[in-house]
JSON list of C-alpha atoms in Angstrom, two decimals:
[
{"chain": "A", "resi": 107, "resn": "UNK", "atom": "CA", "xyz": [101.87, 146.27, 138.27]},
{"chain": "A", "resi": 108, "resn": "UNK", "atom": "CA", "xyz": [100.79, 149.66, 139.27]},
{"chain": "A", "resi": 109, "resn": "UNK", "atom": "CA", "xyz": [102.96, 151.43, 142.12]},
{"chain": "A", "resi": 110, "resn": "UNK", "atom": "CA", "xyz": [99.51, 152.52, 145.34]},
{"chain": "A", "resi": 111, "resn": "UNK", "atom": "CA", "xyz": [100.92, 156.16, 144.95]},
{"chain": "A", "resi": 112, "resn": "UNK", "atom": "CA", "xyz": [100.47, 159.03, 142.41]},
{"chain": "A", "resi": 113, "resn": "UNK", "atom": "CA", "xyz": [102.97, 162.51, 142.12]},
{"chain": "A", "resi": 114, "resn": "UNK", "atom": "CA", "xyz": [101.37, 165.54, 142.30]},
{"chain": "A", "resi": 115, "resn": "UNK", "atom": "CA", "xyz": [100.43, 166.05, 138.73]},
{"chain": "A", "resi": 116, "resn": "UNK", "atom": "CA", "xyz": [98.42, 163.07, 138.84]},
{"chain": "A", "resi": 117, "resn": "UNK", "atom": "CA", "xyz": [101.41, 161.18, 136.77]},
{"chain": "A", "resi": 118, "resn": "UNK", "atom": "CA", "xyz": [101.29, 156.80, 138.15]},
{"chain": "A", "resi": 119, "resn": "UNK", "atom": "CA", "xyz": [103.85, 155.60, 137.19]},
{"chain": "A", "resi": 120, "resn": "UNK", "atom": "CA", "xyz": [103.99, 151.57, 136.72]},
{"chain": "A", "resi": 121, "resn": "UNK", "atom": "CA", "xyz": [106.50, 148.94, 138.87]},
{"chain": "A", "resi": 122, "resn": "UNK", "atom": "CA", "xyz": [108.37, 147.19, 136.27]},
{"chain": "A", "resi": 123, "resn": "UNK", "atom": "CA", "xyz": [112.05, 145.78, 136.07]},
{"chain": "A", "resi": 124, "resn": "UNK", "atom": "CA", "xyz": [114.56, 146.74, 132.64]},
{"chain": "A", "resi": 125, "resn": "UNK", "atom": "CA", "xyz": [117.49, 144.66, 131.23]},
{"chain": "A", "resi": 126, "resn": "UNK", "atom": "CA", "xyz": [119.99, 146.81, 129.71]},
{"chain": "A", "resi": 127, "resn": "UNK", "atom": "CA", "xyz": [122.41, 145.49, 127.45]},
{"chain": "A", "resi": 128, "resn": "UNK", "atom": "CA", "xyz": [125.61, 146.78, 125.23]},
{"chain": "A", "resi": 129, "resn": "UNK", "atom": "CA", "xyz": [127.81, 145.69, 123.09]},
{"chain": "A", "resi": 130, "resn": "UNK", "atom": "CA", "xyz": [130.12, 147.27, 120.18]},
{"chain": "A", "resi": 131, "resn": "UNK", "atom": "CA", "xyz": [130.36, 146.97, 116.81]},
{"chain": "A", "resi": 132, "resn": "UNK", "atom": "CA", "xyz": [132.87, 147.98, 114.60]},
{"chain": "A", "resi": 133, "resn": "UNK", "atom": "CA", "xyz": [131.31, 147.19, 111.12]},
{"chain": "A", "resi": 134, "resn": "UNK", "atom": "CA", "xyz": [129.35, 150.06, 109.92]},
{"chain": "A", "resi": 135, "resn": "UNK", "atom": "CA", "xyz": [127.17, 147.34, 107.50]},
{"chain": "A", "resi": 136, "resn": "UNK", "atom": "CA", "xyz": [126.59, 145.02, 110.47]},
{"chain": "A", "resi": 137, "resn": "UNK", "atom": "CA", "xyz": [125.33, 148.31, 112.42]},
{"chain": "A", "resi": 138, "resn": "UNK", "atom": "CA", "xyz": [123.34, 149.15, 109.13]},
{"chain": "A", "resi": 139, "resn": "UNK", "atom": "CA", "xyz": [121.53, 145.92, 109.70]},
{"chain": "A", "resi": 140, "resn": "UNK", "atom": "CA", "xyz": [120.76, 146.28, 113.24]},
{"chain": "A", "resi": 141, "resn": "UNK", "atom": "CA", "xyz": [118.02, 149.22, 112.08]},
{"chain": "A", "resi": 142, "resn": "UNK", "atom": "CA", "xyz": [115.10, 147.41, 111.84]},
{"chain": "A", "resi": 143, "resn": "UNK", "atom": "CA", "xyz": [111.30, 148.71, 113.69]},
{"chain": "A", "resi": 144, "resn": "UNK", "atom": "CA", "xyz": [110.00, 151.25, 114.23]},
{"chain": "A", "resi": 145, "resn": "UNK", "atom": "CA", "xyz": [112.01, 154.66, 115.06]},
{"chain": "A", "resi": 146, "resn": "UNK", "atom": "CA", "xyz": [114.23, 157.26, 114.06]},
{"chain": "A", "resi": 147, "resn": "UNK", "atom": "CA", "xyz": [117.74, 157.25, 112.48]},
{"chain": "A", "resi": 148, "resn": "UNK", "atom": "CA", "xyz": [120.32, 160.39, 112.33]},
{"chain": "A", "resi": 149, "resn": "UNK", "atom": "CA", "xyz": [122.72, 159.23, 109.15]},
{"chain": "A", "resi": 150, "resn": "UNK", "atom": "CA", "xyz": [125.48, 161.91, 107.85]},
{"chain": "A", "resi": 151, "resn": "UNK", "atom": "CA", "xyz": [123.24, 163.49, 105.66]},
{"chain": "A", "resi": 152, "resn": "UNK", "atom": "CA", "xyz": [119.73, 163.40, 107.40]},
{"chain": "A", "resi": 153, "resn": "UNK", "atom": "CA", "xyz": [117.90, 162.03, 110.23]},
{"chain": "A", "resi": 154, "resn": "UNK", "atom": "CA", "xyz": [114.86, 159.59, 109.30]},
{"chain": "A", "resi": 155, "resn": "UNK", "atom": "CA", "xyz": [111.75, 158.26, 110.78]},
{"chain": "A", "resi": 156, "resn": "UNK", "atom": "CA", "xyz": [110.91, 154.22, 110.60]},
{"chain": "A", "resi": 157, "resn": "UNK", "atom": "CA", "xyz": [107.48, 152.65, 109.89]},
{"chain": "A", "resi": 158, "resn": "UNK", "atom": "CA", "xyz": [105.88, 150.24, 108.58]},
{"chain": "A", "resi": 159, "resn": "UNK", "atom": "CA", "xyz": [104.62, 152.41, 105.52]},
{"chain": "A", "resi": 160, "resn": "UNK", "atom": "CA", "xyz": [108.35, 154.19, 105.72]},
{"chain": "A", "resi": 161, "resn": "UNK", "atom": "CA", "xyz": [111.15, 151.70, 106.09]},
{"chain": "A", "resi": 162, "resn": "UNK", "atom": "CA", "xyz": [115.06, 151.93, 105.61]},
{"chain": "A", "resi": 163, "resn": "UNK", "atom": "CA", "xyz": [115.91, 152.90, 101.78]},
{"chain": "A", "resi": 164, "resn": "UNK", "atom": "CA", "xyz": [119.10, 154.36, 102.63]},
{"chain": "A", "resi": 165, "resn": "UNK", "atom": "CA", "xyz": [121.80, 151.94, 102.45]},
{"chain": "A", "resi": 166, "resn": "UNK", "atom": "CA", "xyz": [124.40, 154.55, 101.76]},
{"chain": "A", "resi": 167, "resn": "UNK", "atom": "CA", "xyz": [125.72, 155.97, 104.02]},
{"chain": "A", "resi": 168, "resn": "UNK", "atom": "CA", "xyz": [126.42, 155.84, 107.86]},
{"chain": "A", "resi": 169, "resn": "UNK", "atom": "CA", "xyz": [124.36, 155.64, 110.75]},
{"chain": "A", "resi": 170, "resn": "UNK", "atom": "CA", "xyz": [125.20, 158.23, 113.61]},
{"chain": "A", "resi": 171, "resn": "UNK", "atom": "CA", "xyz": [122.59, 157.31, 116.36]},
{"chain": "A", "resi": 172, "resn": "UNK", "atom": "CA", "xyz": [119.43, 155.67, 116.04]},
{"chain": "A", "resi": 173, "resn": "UNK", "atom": "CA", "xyz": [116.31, 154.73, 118.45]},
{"chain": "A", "resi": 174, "resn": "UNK", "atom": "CA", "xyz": [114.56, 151.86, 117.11]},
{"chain": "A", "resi": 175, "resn": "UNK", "atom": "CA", "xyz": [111.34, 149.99, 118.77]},
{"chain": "A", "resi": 176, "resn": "UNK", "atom": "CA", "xyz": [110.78, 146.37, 117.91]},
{"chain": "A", "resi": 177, "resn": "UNK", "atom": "CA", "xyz": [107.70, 144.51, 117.49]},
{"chain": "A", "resi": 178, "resn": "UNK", "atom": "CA", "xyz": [108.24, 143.32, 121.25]},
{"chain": "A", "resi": 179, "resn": "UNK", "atom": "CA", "xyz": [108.81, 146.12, 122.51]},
{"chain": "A", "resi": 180, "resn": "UNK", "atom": "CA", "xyz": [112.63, 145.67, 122.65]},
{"chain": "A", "resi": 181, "resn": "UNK", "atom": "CA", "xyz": [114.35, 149.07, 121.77]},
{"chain": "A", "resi": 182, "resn": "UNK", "atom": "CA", "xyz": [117.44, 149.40, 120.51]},
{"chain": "A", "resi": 183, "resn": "UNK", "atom": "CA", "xyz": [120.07, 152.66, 120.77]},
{"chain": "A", "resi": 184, "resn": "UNK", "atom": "CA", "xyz": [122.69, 153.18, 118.61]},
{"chain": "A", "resi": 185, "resn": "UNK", "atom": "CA", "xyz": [125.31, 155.74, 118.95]},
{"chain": "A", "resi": 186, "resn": "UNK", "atom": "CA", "xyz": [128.41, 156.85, 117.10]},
{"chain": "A", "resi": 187, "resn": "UNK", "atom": "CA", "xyz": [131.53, 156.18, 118.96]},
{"chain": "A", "resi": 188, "resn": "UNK", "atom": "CA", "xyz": [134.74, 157.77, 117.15]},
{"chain": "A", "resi": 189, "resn": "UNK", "atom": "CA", "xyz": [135.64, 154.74, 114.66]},
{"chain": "A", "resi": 190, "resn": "UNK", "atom": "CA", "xyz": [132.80, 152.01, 116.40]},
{"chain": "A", "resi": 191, "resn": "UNK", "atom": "CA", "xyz": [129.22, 152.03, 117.52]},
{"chain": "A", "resi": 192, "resn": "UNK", "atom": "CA", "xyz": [127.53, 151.25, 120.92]},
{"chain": "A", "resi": 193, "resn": "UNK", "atom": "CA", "xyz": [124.39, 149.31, 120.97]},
{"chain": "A", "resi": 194, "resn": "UNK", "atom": "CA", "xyz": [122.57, 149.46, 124.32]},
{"chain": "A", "resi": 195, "resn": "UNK", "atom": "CA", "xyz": [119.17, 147.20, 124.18]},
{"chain": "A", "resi": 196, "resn": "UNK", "atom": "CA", "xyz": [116.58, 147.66, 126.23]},
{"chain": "A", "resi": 197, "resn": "UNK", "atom": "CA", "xyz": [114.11, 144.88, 127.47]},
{"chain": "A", "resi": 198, "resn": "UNK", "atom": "CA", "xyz": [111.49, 145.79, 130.15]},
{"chain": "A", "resi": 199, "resn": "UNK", "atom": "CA", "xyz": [110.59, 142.73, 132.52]},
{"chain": "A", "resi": 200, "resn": "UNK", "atom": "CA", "xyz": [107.17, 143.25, 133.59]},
{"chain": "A", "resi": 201, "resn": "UNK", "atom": "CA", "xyz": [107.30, 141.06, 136.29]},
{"chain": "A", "resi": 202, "resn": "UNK", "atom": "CA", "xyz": [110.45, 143.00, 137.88]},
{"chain": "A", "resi": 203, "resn": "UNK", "atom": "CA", "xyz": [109.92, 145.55, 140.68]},
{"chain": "A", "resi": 204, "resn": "UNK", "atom": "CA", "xyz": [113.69, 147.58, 140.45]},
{"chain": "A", "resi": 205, "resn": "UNK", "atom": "CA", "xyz": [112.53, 150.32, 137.89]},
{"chain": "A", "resi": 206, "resn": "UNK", "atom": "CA", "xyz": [109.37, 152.69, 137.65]},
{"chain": "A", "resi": 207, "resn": "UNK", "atom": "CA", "xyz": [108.31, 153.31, 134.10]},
{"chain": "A", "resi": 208, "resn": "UNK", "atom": "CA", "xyz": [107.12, 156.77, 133.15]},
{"chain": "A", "resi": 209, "resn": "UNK", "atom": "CA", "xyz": [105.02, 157.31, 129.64]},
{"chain": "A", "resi": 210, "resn": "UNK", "atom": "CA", "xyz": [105.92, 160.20, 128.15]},
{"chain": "A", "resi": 211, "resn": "UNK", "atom": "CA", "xyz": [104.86, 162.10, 124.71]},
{"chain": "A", "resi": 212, "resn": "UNK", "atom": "CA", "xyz": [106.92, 164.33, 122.85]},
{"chain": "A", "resi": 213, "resn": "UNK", "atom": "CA", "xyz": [106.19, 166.40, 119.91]},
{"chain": "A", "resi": 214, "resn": "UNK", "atom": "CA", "xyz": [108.70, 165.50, 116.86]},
{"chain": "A", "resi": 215, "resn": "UNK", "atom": "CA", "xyz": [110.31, 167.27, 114.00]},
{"chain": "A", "resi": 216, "resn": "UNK", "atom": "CA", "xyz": [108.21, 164.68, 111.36]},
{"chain": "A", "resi": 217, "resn": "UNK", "atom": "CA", "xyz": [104.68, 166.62, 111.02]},
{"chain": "A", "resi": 218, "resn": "UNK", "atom": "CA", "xyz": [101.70, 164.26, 111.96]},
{"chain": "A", "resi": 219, "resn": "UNK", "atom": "CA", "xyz": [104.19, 162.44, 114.45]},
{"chain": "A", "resi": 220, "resn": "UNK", "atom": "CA", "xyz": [104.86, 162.55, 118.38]},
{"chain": "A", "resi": 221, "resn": "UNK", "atom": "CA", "xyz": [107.38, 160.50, 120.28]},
{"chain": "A", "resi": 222, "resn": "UNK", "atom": "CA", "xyz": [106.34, 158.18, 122.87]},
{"chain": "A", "resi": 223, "resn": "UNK", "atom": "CA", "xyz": [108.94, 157.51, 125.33]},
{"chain": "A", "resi": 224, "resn": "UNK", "atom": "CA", "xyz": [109.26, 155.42, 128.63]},
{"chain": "A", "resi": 225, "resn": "UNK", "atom": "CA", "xyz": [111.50, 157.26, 131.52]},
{"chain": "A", "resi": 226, "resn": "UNK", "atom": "CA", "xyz": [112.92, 154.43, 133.72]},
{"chain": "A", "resi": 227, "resn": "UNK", "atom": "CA", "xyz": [113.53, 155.70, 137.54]},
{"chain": "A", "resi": 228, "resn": "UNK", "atom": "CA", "xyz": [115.46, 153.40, 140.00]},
{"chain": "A", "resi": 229, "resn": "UNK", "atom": "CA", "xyz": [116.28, 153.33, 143.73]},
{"chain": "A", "resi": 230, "resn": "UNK", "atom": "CA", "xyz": [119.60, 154.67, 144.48]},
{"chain": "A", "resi": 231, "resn": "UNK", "atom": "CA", "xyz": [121.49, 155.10, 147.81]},
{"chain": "A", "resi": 232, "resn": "UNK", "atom": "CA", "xyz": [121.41, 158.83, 148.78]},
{"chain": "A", "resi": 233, "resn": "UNK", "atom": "CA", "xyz": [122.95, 159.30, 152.59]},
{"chain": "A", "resi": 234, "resn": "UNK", "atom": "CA", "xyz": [121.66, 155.84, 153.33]},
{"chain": "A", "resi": 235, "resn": "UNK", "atom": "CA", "xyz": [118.77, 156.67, 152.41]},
{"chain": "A", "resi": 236, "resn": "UNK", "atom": "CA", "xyz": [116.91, 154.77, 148.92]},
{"chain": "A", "resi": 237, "resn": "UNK", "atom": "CA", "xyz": [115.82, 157.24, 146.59]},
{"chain": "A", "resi": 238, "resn": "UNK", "atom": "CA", "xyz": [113.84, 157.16, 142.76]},
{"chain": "A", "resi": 239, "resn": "UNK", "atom": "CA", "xyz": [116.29, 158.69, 140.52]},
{"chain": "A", "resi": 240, "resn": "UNK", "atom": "CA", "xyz": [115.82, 159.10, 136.48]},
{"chain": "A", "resi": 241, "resn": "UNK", "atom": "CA", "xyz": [117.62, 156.55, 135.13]},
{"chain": "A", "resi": 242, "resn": "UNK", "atom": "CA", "xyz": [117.39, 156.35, 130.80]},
{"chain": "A", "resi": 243, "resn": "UNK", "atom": "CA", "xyz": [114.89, 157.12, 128.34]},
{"chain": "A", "resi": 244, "resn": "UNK", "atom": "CA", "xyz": [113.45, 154.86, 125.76]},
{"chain": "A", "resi": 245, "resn": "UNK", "atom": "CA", "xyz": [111.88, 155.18, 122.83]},
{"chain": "A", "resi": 246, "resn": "UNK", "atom": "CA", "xyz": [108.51, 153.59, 122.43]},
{"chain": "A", "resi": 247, "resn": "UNK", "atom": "CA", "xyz": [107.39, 153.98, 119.64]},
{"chain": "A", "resi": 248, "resn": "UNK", "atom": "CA", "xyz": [105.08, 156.81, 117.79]},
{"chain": "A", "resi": 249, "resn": "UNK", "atom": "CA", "xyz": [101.64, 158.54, 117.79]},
{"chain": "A", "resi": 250, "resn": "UNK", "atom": "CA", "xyz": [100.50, 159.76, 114.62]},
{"chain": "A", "resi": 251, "resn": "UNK", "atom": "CA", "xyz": [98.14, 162.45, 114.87]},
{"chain": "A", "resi": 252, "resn": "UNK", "atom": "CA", "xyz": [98.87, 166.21, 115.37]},
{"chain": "A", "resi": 253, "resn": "UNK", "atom": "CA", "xyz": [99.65, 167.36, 119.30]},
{"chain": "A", "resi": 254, "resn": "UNK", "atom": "CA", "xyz": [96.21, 168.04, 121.08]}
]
């Protein structure tokens, strides 16, 4: 569903709802296994982008954070947390109307890549008064190509 108003910039963003999950592991293999899609992973020695034509060789060594993009269009974060790991999932509910979904491109470190990311806003109470506030990022995926 698309929201009857535009910003200034021309930017409409879409009326959507998002289920946000987390739950921590302790197990660095069980977090290992978690990295499937598409995405990016940040190990101890090097951060890594996920594709179909690139996936997971390293079995080695341990994941710091990761952003991962499923085939349906679950993502998946995972972050470092001293001695466990956090894994926040992200499932966008097309028929829910508490969240407005920005697209977004970035450029990326991986040459012939750019980040696609959804910014979730949500109504929050400011003074009584509901307001659209940024709420998280999400990866979505990437665009190969060079910027334009």
């Amino acid at each position: 569903m698309t929201v009857p108003f535009c910003f200034s910039d021309g930017t409409n963003p879409t009326l959507t709802g998002l289920d946000v999950t987390t739950r921590i592991v302790h197990d660095a293999d069980e977090v290992l296994n978690a990295v499937k899609g598409h995405g990016w992973v940040c190990f101890c020695s090097e951060v890594v982008a996920l594709d179909d034509e690139h996936p997971l060789a390293i079995t080695d060594d341990m994941v710091l954070s990761a952003e991962l993009v499923q085939t349906d269009g679950t993502t998946l974060h995972i972050r470092n947390v001293g001695k466990s790991w956090q894994l926040t999932c992200f499932v966008e509910k097309p028929d829910g109307a508490d969240a407005l979904r920005f697209d977004d491109m970035f450029e990326s470190t991986f040459k012939g890549r750019r980040m696609k990311y959804r910014t979730y806003w949500r109504k929050e109470d400011v003074d009584n008064v509901p307001v659209w506030r940024p709420w998280v990022g999400v990866f979505a995926g990437w665009e190969h190509g060079e910027a334009k």
